[in-house]
Short mmCIF file of C-alpha atoms and ligand atoms in Angstrom, two decimals:
data_model
loop_
_atom_site.label_atom_id
_atom_site.label_comp_id
_atom_site.label_asym_id
_atom_site.label_seq_id
_atom_site.Cartn_x
_atom_site.Cartn_y
_atom_site.Cartn_z
CA MET A 4 -73.22 26.38 48.87
CA GLY A 5 -75.22 24.21 51.31
CA GLU A 6 -74.05 21.13 49.43
CA ARG A 7 -70.38 21.64 50.21
CA TYR A 8 -70.42 21.33 53.98
CA PHE A 9 -72.24 19.69 56.87
CA ALA A 10 -74.13 22.03 59.18
CA ASN A 11 -71.98 22.44 62.28
CA PRO A 12 -73.86 20.46 64.96
CA TYR A 13 -71.87 21.80 67.92
CA ASP A 14 -72.43 24.76 70.22
CA ASP A 15 -69.61 27.27 70.01
CA TYR A 16 -67.25 27.63 72.94
CA ASP A 17 -68.69 29.02 76.11
CA GLU A 18 -66.34 29.73 79.00
CA LYS A 19 -68.91 28.65 81.63
CA THR A 20 -69.75 25.32 79.99
CA HIS A 21 -66.47 24.42 78.34
CA GLY A 22 -63.90 26.34 80.39
CA LYS A 23 -61.67 23.38 81.16
CA GLU A 24 -57.92 23.01 81.25
CA GLU A 25 -56.16 22.18 77.99
CA ASN A 26 -55.61 18.54 78.89
CA GLN A 27 -59.28 18.12 79.85
CA LEU A 28 -60.53 19.60 76.59
CA VAL A 29 -58.72 17.01 74.47
CA ALA A 30 -60.07 13.46 74.91
CA ARG A 31 -56.64 11.88 74.51
CA GLU A 32 -57.78 8.25 74.56
CA SER A 33 -60.25 8.75 71.71
CA VAL A 34 -57.72 10.78 69.69
CA LEU A 35 -55.13 8.02 70.11
CA GLU A 36 -57.70 5.37 69.13
CA LEU A 37 -58.61 7.33 66.02
CA ILE A 38 -54.93 7.69 65.07
CA LYS A 39 -54.46 3.93 65.45
CA LYS A 40 -57.57 3.21 63.37
CA TYR A 41 -56.55 5.54 60.53
CA VAL A 42 -52.92 4.39 60.43
CA ASP A 43 -54.10 0.77 60.23
CA ILE A 44 -56.38 1.65 57.29
CA ILE A 45 -53.54 3.51 55.56
CA GLN A 46 -51.11 0.62 55.99
CA GLN A 47 -53.62 -1.82 54.53
CA ASN A 48 -54.04 0.38 51.47
CA VAL A 49 -50.59 1.69 50.56
CA ASN A 50 -49.91 0.15 47.18
CA SER A 51 -47.75 0.34 44.11
CA LYS A 52 -50.29 2.48 42.27
CA MET A 53 -49.65 5.45 44.55
CA ARG A 54 -47.63 8.34 43.18
CA ASP A 55 -44.18 9.04 44.61
CA ASP A 56 -44.74 12.62 45.90
CA LEU A 57 -45.75 14.26 49.18
CA TYR A 58 -49.08 15.62 48.02
CA VAL A 59 -50.91 12.35 47.29
CA GLY A 60 -48.05 9.84 47.03
CA ILE A 61 -46.02 7.49 49.14
CA ALA A 62 -43.61 10.22 50.35
CA GLY A 63 -46.62 11.73 52.12
CA ILE A 64 -47.12 8.44 54.01
CA ALA A 65 -43.43 8.60 55.02
CA PHE A 66 -43.96 12.16 56.28
CA MET A 67 -46.91 10.98 58.40
CA PHE A 68 -44.73 8.36 60.11
CA TRP A 69 -42.01 10.99 60.67
CA LYS A 70 -44.70 13.16 62.28
CA LEU A 71 -45.87 10.26 64.49
CA ALA A 72 -42.26 9.84 65.61
CA GLN A 73 -42.18 13.46 66.87
CA SER A 74 -44.77 12.87 69.60
CA ASP A 75 -44.01 11.00 72.84
CA GLU A 76 -47.56 9.68 72.84
CA THR A 77 -47.49 8.17 69.35
CA LYS A 78 -43.87 7.30 68.62
CA HIS A 79 -44.16 3.87 70.22
CA MET A 80 -47.54 2.97 68.69
CA PHE A 81 -45.77 1.79 65.53
CA PRO A 82 -42.13 1.39 64.45
CA CYS A 83 -42.52 4.94 63.12
CA LEU A 84 -39.03 5.81 61.92
CA GLU A 85 -38.46 2.39 60.36
CA LEU A 86 -41.74 2.74 58.43
CA ALA A 87 -40.95 6.36 57.49
CA SER A 88 -37.59 5.18 56.15
CA LYS A 89 -39.16 2.27 54.26
CA TYR A 90 -41.79 4.44 52.55
CA ILE A 91 -39.46 7.30 51.69
CA GLY A 92 -37.07 4.68 50.23
CA GLU A 93 -39.90 3.47 47.99
CA ALA A 94 -40.75 7.04 47.01
CA LYS A 95 -37.12 7.69 46.03
CA HIS A 96 -37.03 4.43 44.08
CA ARG A 97 -40.21 5.31 42.14
CA SER A 98 -38.96 8.83 41.56
CA ARG A 99 -35.66 7.49 40.13
CA GLU A 100 -37.58 5.08 37.89
CA LYS A 101 -39.34 8.03 36.25
CA ARG A 102 -35.92 9.34 35.15
CA ASP A 103 -37.25 12.89 35.33
CA LYS A 104 -34.13 15.01 35.45
CA SER A 105 -35.99 18.20 34.49
CA SER A 106 -35.49 21.51 36.27
CA LYS A 107 -39.19 21.50 37.07
CA ASN A 108 -38.99 18.24 38.99
CA ALA A 109 -35.93 19.50 40.90
CA VAL A 110 -37.91 22.59 41.97
CA ALA A 111 -41.30 20.95 42.70
CA PHE A 112 -41.80 20.41 46.43
CA LEU A 113 -45.30 19.09 47.24
CA CYS A 114 -45.69 17.38 43.86
CA GLY A 115 -42.11 16.59 42.90
CA GLY A 116 -38.52 15.64 43.62
CA SER A 117 -37.40 18.34 46.07
CA GLY A 118 -40.13 17.40 48.55
CA ILE A 119 -39.13 13.75 48.51
CA ALA A 120 -35.46 14.69 49.06
CA ALA A 121 -36.31 17.05 51.95
CA VAL A 122 -38.46 14.58 53.87
CA SER A 123 -35.87 11.87 53.28
CA ALA A 124 -33.18 14.16 54.73
CA ALA A 125 -35.27 14.82 57.86
CA ILE A 126 -35.94 11.10 58.38
CA ALA A 127 -32.24 10.20 57.86
CA ASN A 128 -31.25 12.95 60.30
CA GLU A 129 -33.63 11.59 62.94
CA MET A 130 -32.19 8.08 62.47
CA GLY A 131 -28.59 9.27 62.65
CA LYS A 132 -27.88 8.21 59.06
CA LEU A 133 -25.75 11.22 58.34
CA GLN A 134 -24.31 10.18 54.98
CA GLU A 135 -27.80 9.54 53.64
CA MET A 136 -28.92 12.89 54.98
CA GLU A 137 -26.03 14.63 53.19
CA ASN A 138 -26.95 12.89 49.92
CA ASP A 139 -30.61 13.91 50.31
CA LEU A 140 -29.67 17.52 51.06
CA GLU A 141 -27.45 17.57 48.01
CA SER A 142 -30.36 16.31 45.97
CA PHE A 143 -32.68 18.97 47.47
CA LEU A 144 -30.13 21.69 46.69
CA GLN A 145 -30.15 20.69 43.03
CA GLY A 146 -33.44 22.60 42.93
CA CYS A 147 -31.76 25.87 43.94
CA PRO A 148 -30.25 27.04 40.62
CA PRO A 149 -33.39 26.29 38.56
CA CYS A 150 -35.51 28.04 41.23
CA THR A 151 -33.87 31.29 40.22
CA ASN A 152 -34.59 30.90 36.51
CA VAL A 153 -37.32 28.31 35.83
CA LYS A 154 -40.11 29.84 33.75
CA GLY A 155 -43.61 28.79 32.81
CA THR A 156 -47.12 29.36 34.01
CA ASP A 157 -46.75 27.14 37.06
CA ALA A 158 -43.29 28.24 38.24
CA ASP A 159 -44.16 30.28 41.33
CA GLU A 160 -46.81 28.60 43.50
CA VAL A 161 -46.64 26.00 46.24
CA LEU A 162 -47.40 22.63 44.61
CA VAL A 163 -44.75 22.67 41.88
CA GLY A 164 -43.21 26.15 41.91
CA ARG A 165 -40.51 28.10 43.75
CA ALA A 166 -42.74 29.15 46.69
CA GLY A 167 -43.17 25.47 47.56
CA TYR A 168 -39.39 25.02 47.40
CA LEU A 169 -38.97 27.97 49.78
CA HIS A 170 -41.48 26.53 52.26
CA GLY A 171 -39.53 23.26 52.01
CA ALA A 172 -36.25 25.08 52.69
CA SER A 173 -37.74 26.80 55.77
CA TRP A 174 -39.06 23.47 57.00
CA LEU A 175 -35.66 21.79 56.55
CA ASN A 176 -34.04 24.62 58.51
CA GLN A 177 -36.49 23.92 61.34
CA ALA A 178 -36.16 20.13 61.21
CA ILE A 179 -32.36 19.85 60.99
CA THR A 180 -29.69 21.55 63.14
CA PRO A 181 -27.48 23.29 62.15
CA LYS A 182 -29.79 24.67 59.50
CA PRO A 183 -28.78 23.19 56.14
CA ILE A 184 -30.06 25.81 53.67
CA GLU A 185 -28.14 29.07 53.62
CA ASN A 186 -29.72 32.53 53.74
CA GLU A 187 -28.04 33.53 50.45
CA ALA A 188 -29.74 30.71 48.54
CA ILE A 189 -33.14 31.61 50.01
CA SER A 190 -32.69 35.34 49.32
CA GLU A 191 -31.78 34.69 45.71
CA ILE A 192 -34.97 32.70 45.10
CA CYS A 193 -37.02 35.40 46.87
CA GLN A 194 -35.41 37.97 44.60
CA THR A 195 -36.64 36.01 41.56
CA LEU A 196 -40.14 35.81 43.10
CA ILE A 197 -40.21 39.59 43.54
CA LYS A 198 -39.21 40.13 39.90
CA ARG A 199 -41.84 37.68 38.68
CA GLY A 200 -44.51 39.25 40.90
CA ARG A 201 -43.75 42.77 39.70
CA SER A 202 -43.85 41.68 36.10
CA VAL A 203 -47.23 39.91 36.40
CA ALA A 204 -48.76 42.82 38.38
CA HIS A 205 -47.49 45.20 35.71
CA SER A 206 -48.82 43.15 32.79
CA LEU A 207 -52.23 42.82 34.47
CA ARG A 208 -52.17 46.58 35.21
CA LEU A 209 -52.93 46.03 38.87
CA ALA A 210 -52.87 48.82 41.42
CA PHE A 211 -50.68 46.83 43.83
CA PRO A 212 -47.05 45.72 43.37
CA LEU A 213 -46.99 41.90 43.21
CA MET A 214 -49.15 39.21 41.64
CA TYR A 215 -48.64 35.68 40.36
CA GLU A 216 -50.45 33.44 37.94
CA TYR A 217 -50.95 29.70 37.68
CA HIS A 218 -51.86 28.68 34.15
CA GLU A 219 -52.86 32.27 33.41
CA LYS A 220 -55.16 32.60 36.39
CA ALA A 221 -54.41 34.93 39.32
CA TYR A 222 -55.32 32.70 42.26
CA LEU A 223 -55.34 33.99 45.83
CA GLY A 224 -55.39 30.81 47.92
CA ALA A 225 -52.62 28.75 49.50
CA ALA A 226 -52.27 26.00 46.89
CA HIS A 227 -51.81 27.93 43.65
CA GLY A 228 -52.13 31.50 44.77
CA VAL A 229 -50.50 34.59 46.14
CA CYS A 230 -51.21 33.91 49.84
CA ALA A 231 -48.68 31.10 50.27
CA ILE A 232 -46.21 32.89 47.95
CA LEU A 233 -46.29 36.02 50.13
CA HIS A 234 -46.01 33.78 53.20
CA ALA A 235 -42.84 32.23 51.70
CA LEU A 236 -41.43 35.73 51.19
CA LEU A 237 -42.18 36.61 54.84
CA GLU A 238 -40.07 33.59 55.86
CA SER A 239 -37.05 35.09 54.05
CA PRO A 240 -33.98 36.41 55.88
CA TRP A 241 -35.09 39.91 54.75
CA PHE A 242 -37.47 39.87 57.72
CA ASP A 243 -34.81 39.01 60.29
CA ARG A 244 -34.59 41.95 62.68
CA ASP A 245 -31.23 43.58 63.43
CA ALA A 246 -30.00 44.90 66.79
CA THR A 247 -32.12 48.03 66.36
CA ASP A 248 -35.24 45.93 65.66
CA ARG A 249 -35.23 46.84 61.95
CA PHE A 250 -35.75 44.37 59.11
CA SER A 251 -32.59 43.51 57.20
CA GLY A 252 -34.10 43.49 53.65
CA SER A 253 -34.24 46.47 51.30
CA PRO A 254 -37.18 48.82 52.03
CA THR A 255 -38.49 48.75 48.43
CA LYS A 256 -38.88 44.97 48.39
CA LEU A 257 -40.37 44.87 51.88
CA THR A 258 -42.84 47.64 50.98
CA ASP A 259 -43.92 45.73 47.86
CA ILE A 260 -44.54 42.61 49.90
CA LYS A 261 -46.44 44.42 52.66
CA SER A 262 -48.53 46.52 50.24
CA THR A 263 -49.59 43.37 48.43
CA ILE A 264 -50.54 41.66 51.70
CA ASP A 265 -52.56 44.76 52.64
CA TYR A 266 -54.31 44.63 49.28
CA VAL A 267 -55.24 40.95 49.73
CA LEU A 268 -56.56 41.87 53.18
CA THR A 269 -59.06 44.27 51.57
CA LEU A 270 -60.57 41.30 49.68
CA GLN A 271 -61.82 39.60 52.88
CA ASP A 272 -65.61 39.61 52.75
CA GLY A 273 -68.12 40.13 55.55
CA ASP A 274 -68.11 36.38 56.35
CA GLY A 275 -64.32 36.36 56.71
CA ASN A 276 -63.55 34.53 53.48
CA PHE A 277 -61.52 35.35 50.36
CA PRO A 278 -62.41 34.72 46.70
CA THR A 279 -60.50 32.00 44.85
CA ARG A 280 -59.08 34.51 42.32
CA ILE A 281 -58.68 38.27 42.08
CA ASP A 282 -61.22 38.38 39.24
CA SER A 283 -63.76 35.96 40.70
CA ASN A 284 -66.52 35.90 43.30
CA ARG A 285 -66.21 32.17 43.85
CA MET A 286 -65.83 31.33 47.54
CA LEU A 287 -64.47 28.07 48.94
CA VAL A 288 -63.69 27.25 52.57
CA HIS A 289 -60.57 25.13 52.00
CA TRP A 290 -56.83 25.28 52.72
CA CYS A 291 -56.15 25.30 48.96
CA HIS A 292 -58.67 28.07 48.21
CA GLY A 293 -60.14 30.48 50.71
CA CYS A 294 -59.74 31.38 54.36
CA GLY A 295 -58.47 27.94 55.46
CA GLY A 296 -55.13 28.70 53.76
CA ALA A 297 -55.14 32.52 53.75
CA ILE A 298 -55.09 32.46 57.56
CA TYR A 299 -51.41 31.32 57.54
CA LEU A 300 -50.34 34.40 55.58
CA PHE A 301 -52.10 36.73 57.98
CA ALA A 302 -50.84 34.90 61.07
CA LYS A 303 -47.31 35.24 59.70
CA ALA A 304 -47.98 38.92 58.86
CA PHE A 305 -49.21 39.50 62.44
CA LEU A 306 -46.06 37.92 63.89
CA THR A 307 -43.85 39.85 61.47
CA PHE A 308 -45.38 43.35 61.51
CA ARG A 309 -47.15 43.17 64.91
CA GLU A 310 -50.26 44.95 63.61
CA ASP A 311 -53.63 43.95 65.07
CA LYS A 312 -55.48 44.18 61.75
CA TYR A 313 -53.83 40.92 60.70
CA LEU A 314 -54.92 39.14 63.87
CA ASP A 315 -58.48 40.47 63.41
CA CYS A 316 -58.40 39.03 59.88
CA CYS A 317 -57.32 35.62 61.28
CA ARG A 318 -60.16 35.67 63.80
CA LYS A 319 -62.67 36.30 61.01
CA CYS A 320 -61.19 33.44 58.96
CA ALA A 321 -61.48 31.13 61.97
CA ASP A 322 -65.13 32.12 62.56
CA GLU A 323 -65.99 31.34 58.93
CA LEU A 324 -64.16 27.99 59.17
CA TRP A 325 -66.18 27.16 62.27
CA ARG A 326 -69.45 27.97 60.48
CA HIS A 327 -68.76 26.37 57.10
CA GLY A 328 -65.61 24.25 57.45
CA LEU A 329 -67.05 20.75 58.00
CA LEU A 330 -66.55 19.85 54.36
CA ARG A 331 -68.22 16.99 52.55
CA LYS A 332 -65.06 16.48 50.49
CA GLY A 333 -63.48 14.22 53.10
CA PRO A 334 -61.07 14.33 56.01
CA GLY A 335 -57.90 15.69 54.33
CA ILE A 336 -55.84 18.81 54.88
CA CYS A 337 -56.07 20.35 51.38
CA HIS A 338 -59.87 20.55 51.12
CA GLY A 339 -61.18 18.62 54.07
CA VAL A 340 -62.15 18.74 57.74
CA ALA A 341 -58.65 18.23 59.19
CA GLY A 342 -57.24 21.04 57.02
CA ASN A 343 -59.80 23.44 58.42
CA GLY A 344 -59.31 22.05 61.92
CA TYR A 345 -55.60 22.87 61.62
CA ALA A 346 -56.49 26.60 61.41
CA PHE A 347 -57.95 26.40 64.93
CA LEU A 348 -54.70 24.90 66.24
CA LEU A 349 -52.86 27.80 64.58
CA MET A 350 -55.18 30.26 66.32
CA TYR A 351 -54.74 28.51 69.66
CA ARG A 352 -50.96 28.84 69.34
CA LEU A 353 -51.31 32.45 68.25
CA THR A 354 -53.68 33.62 70.99
CA GLY A 355 -53.66 30.96 73.73
CA GLU A 356 -57.48 31.21 73.75
CA LYS A 357 -59.24 27.96 74.61
CA ARG A 358 -62.10 28.77 72.23
CA TYR A 359 -59.84 27.74 69.36
CA LEU A 360 -58.62 24.51 70.91
CA TYR A 361 -62.25 23.63 71.66
CA ARG A 362 -63.12 24.15 67.98
CA ALA A 363 -60.22 21.96 66.84
CA VAL A 364 -61.39 19.26 69.25
CA LYS A 365 -64.91 19.42 67.84
CA PHE A 366 -63.65 19.09 64.27
CA ALA A 367 -61.69 16.00 65.34
CA GLU A 368 -64.82 14.65 67.02
CA PHE A 369 -66.79 15.18 63.83
CA LEU A 370 -64.28 13.04 61.88
CA ASN A 371 -65.40 10.10 63.99
CA SER A 372 -69.13 10.86 63.81
CA SER A 373 -71.71 8.74 62.00
CA SER A 374 -72.68 11.73 59.79
CA PHE A 375 -69.12 11.90 58.46
CA ALA A 376 -68.64 8.14 57.86
CA SER A 377 -70.11 8.27 54.34
CA VAL A 378 -67.46 10.73 53.11
CA LEU A 379 -64.45 9.52 55.11
CA LEU A 380 -62.99 7.77 52.06
CA ALA A 381 -64.57 10.10 49.47
CA PRO A 382 -61.40 11.77 48.10
CA ASP A 383 -59.74 10.46 44.92
CA ARG A 384 -56.65 9.53 46.96
CA PRO A 385 -58.28 8.72 50.33
CA PHE A 386 -55.12 7.61 52.17
CA SER A 387 -52.79 10.41 51.09
CA LEU A 388 -51.20 13.31 52.97
CA TYR A 389 -53.09 16.21 51.40
CA GLU A 390 -56.38 14.66 50.30
CA GLY A 391 -56.81 11.81 52.71
CA LEU A 392 -56.18 10.11 56.04
CA ALA A 393 -52.40 10.60 56.33
CA GLY A 394 -52.87 14.37 56.71
CA THR A 395 -55.76 13.74 59.10
CA VAL A 396 -53.40 11.68 61.28
CA CYS A 397 -50.94 14.63 61.36
CA PHE A 398 -53.77 16.90 62.56
CA LEU A 399 -54.71 14.42 65.32
CA VAL A 400 -51.06 14.09 66.43
CA ASP A 401 -50.85 17.88 66.67
CA LEU A 402 -54.09 18.01 68.66
CA LEU A 403 -52.25 16.10 71.42
CA THR A 404 -49.62 18.86 71.73
CA PRO A 405 -51.41 21.92 70.34
CA MET A 406 -48.76 24.41 71.40
CA ARG A 407 -46.29 22.63 69.10
CA SER A 408 -48.72 22.08 66.23
CA SER A 409 -48.11 23.17 62.65
CA PHE A 410 -49.76 22.57 59.30
CA PRO A 411 -47.26 20.47 57.30
CA PHE A 412 -44.44 22.64 55.91
CA MET A 413 -46.10 25.85 57.13
CA ASP A 414 -44.96 26.55 60.67
CA VAL A 415 -45.44 30.31 61.02
CA PHE A 416 -43.90 30.46 64.49
CA GLU A 417 -40.41 29.05 64.05
CA ARG A 418 -37.83 31.59 62.98
CA LYS A 419 -34.26 30.35 62.86
CA CYS A 420 -31.83 33.19 62.48
CA VAL A 421 -28.62 31.30 63.21
ZN1 ZN B 19 -57.53 21.28 47.86
#
């Protein structure tokens, strides 16, 4: 295990030594310098060999520029929206060239067509190009009907399955006003997810109600596993509260979702981590596998059910990320230092405790350290949104306004009921 991460060289937060105000904790000038440096490297390396998608393709670069345009401190560093528009245009062009009119591509968010359409809609909205936005939304909505019936061993998770589409729909409803995706469409997809989950749990003879598989493996983590699928279900209109503070969804479905979350909670080990699969002891400290991604489910569960056990679980995840989260796999958000740093920003928003902002700051500092330089460009796609520097830039932008931060497409705090 020692091979996977750098020993954390920093002292943990101590109120007496580090008890500064938020704006003193974050060294804004160095963060801005690092953003500039990384964006310059990315721009020099975007090329025609990149894929079209959000995960490691050119649409992810467009998303990064959209993100830069959201912050007052970074929006004038580059012509952000113009570049976002240029790159998403290229992504759409490459996507069209593939002539992939399959249902799967219409559903796939992080690694497919619906993600490109969604980010394009948000960029067009920001630029006031309303006709283009309408066209993009129409293209995104083409994924809705297949989301309720697409089958296969990869049809449910976040990278190419319906849970990713649901996270994309929630994100669009946060990014565009009035919210463009209707509750009915979201509920129908959630209904399919419940059916699929019950059927897999039944066939595996599990003692809890819902489970999902990706290529016949029952993963737990955020990328292919049940954590981000349950999180997508918690974002559904079923968890809107009515005038008497009750959830609007049917009690059977809500009980199945909550019982499954409570089962996953029992799998947290003494260090605070989760295994990669229900039938495995393998432990990774990533967003894609392990506590770096599971923490979003439990943060959402805490906000939804208001039970302290979920917050305790998040604290344990964050402690494990602090101990073992300085990964040697590079800077990215899927299995890298910025991805784990994002969990501290989540915890800072959730609790307001400066300990977590301090930890996020230290992870950002480590990105710029000499020990980390040898692995900065180690990932296969070192400039991309999920594996490389583009996601790292998003983390640094969020570090400047931590109370508005959110891991891409996974904002647990926003809840739009109108
Ligand atoms: Zn990963």
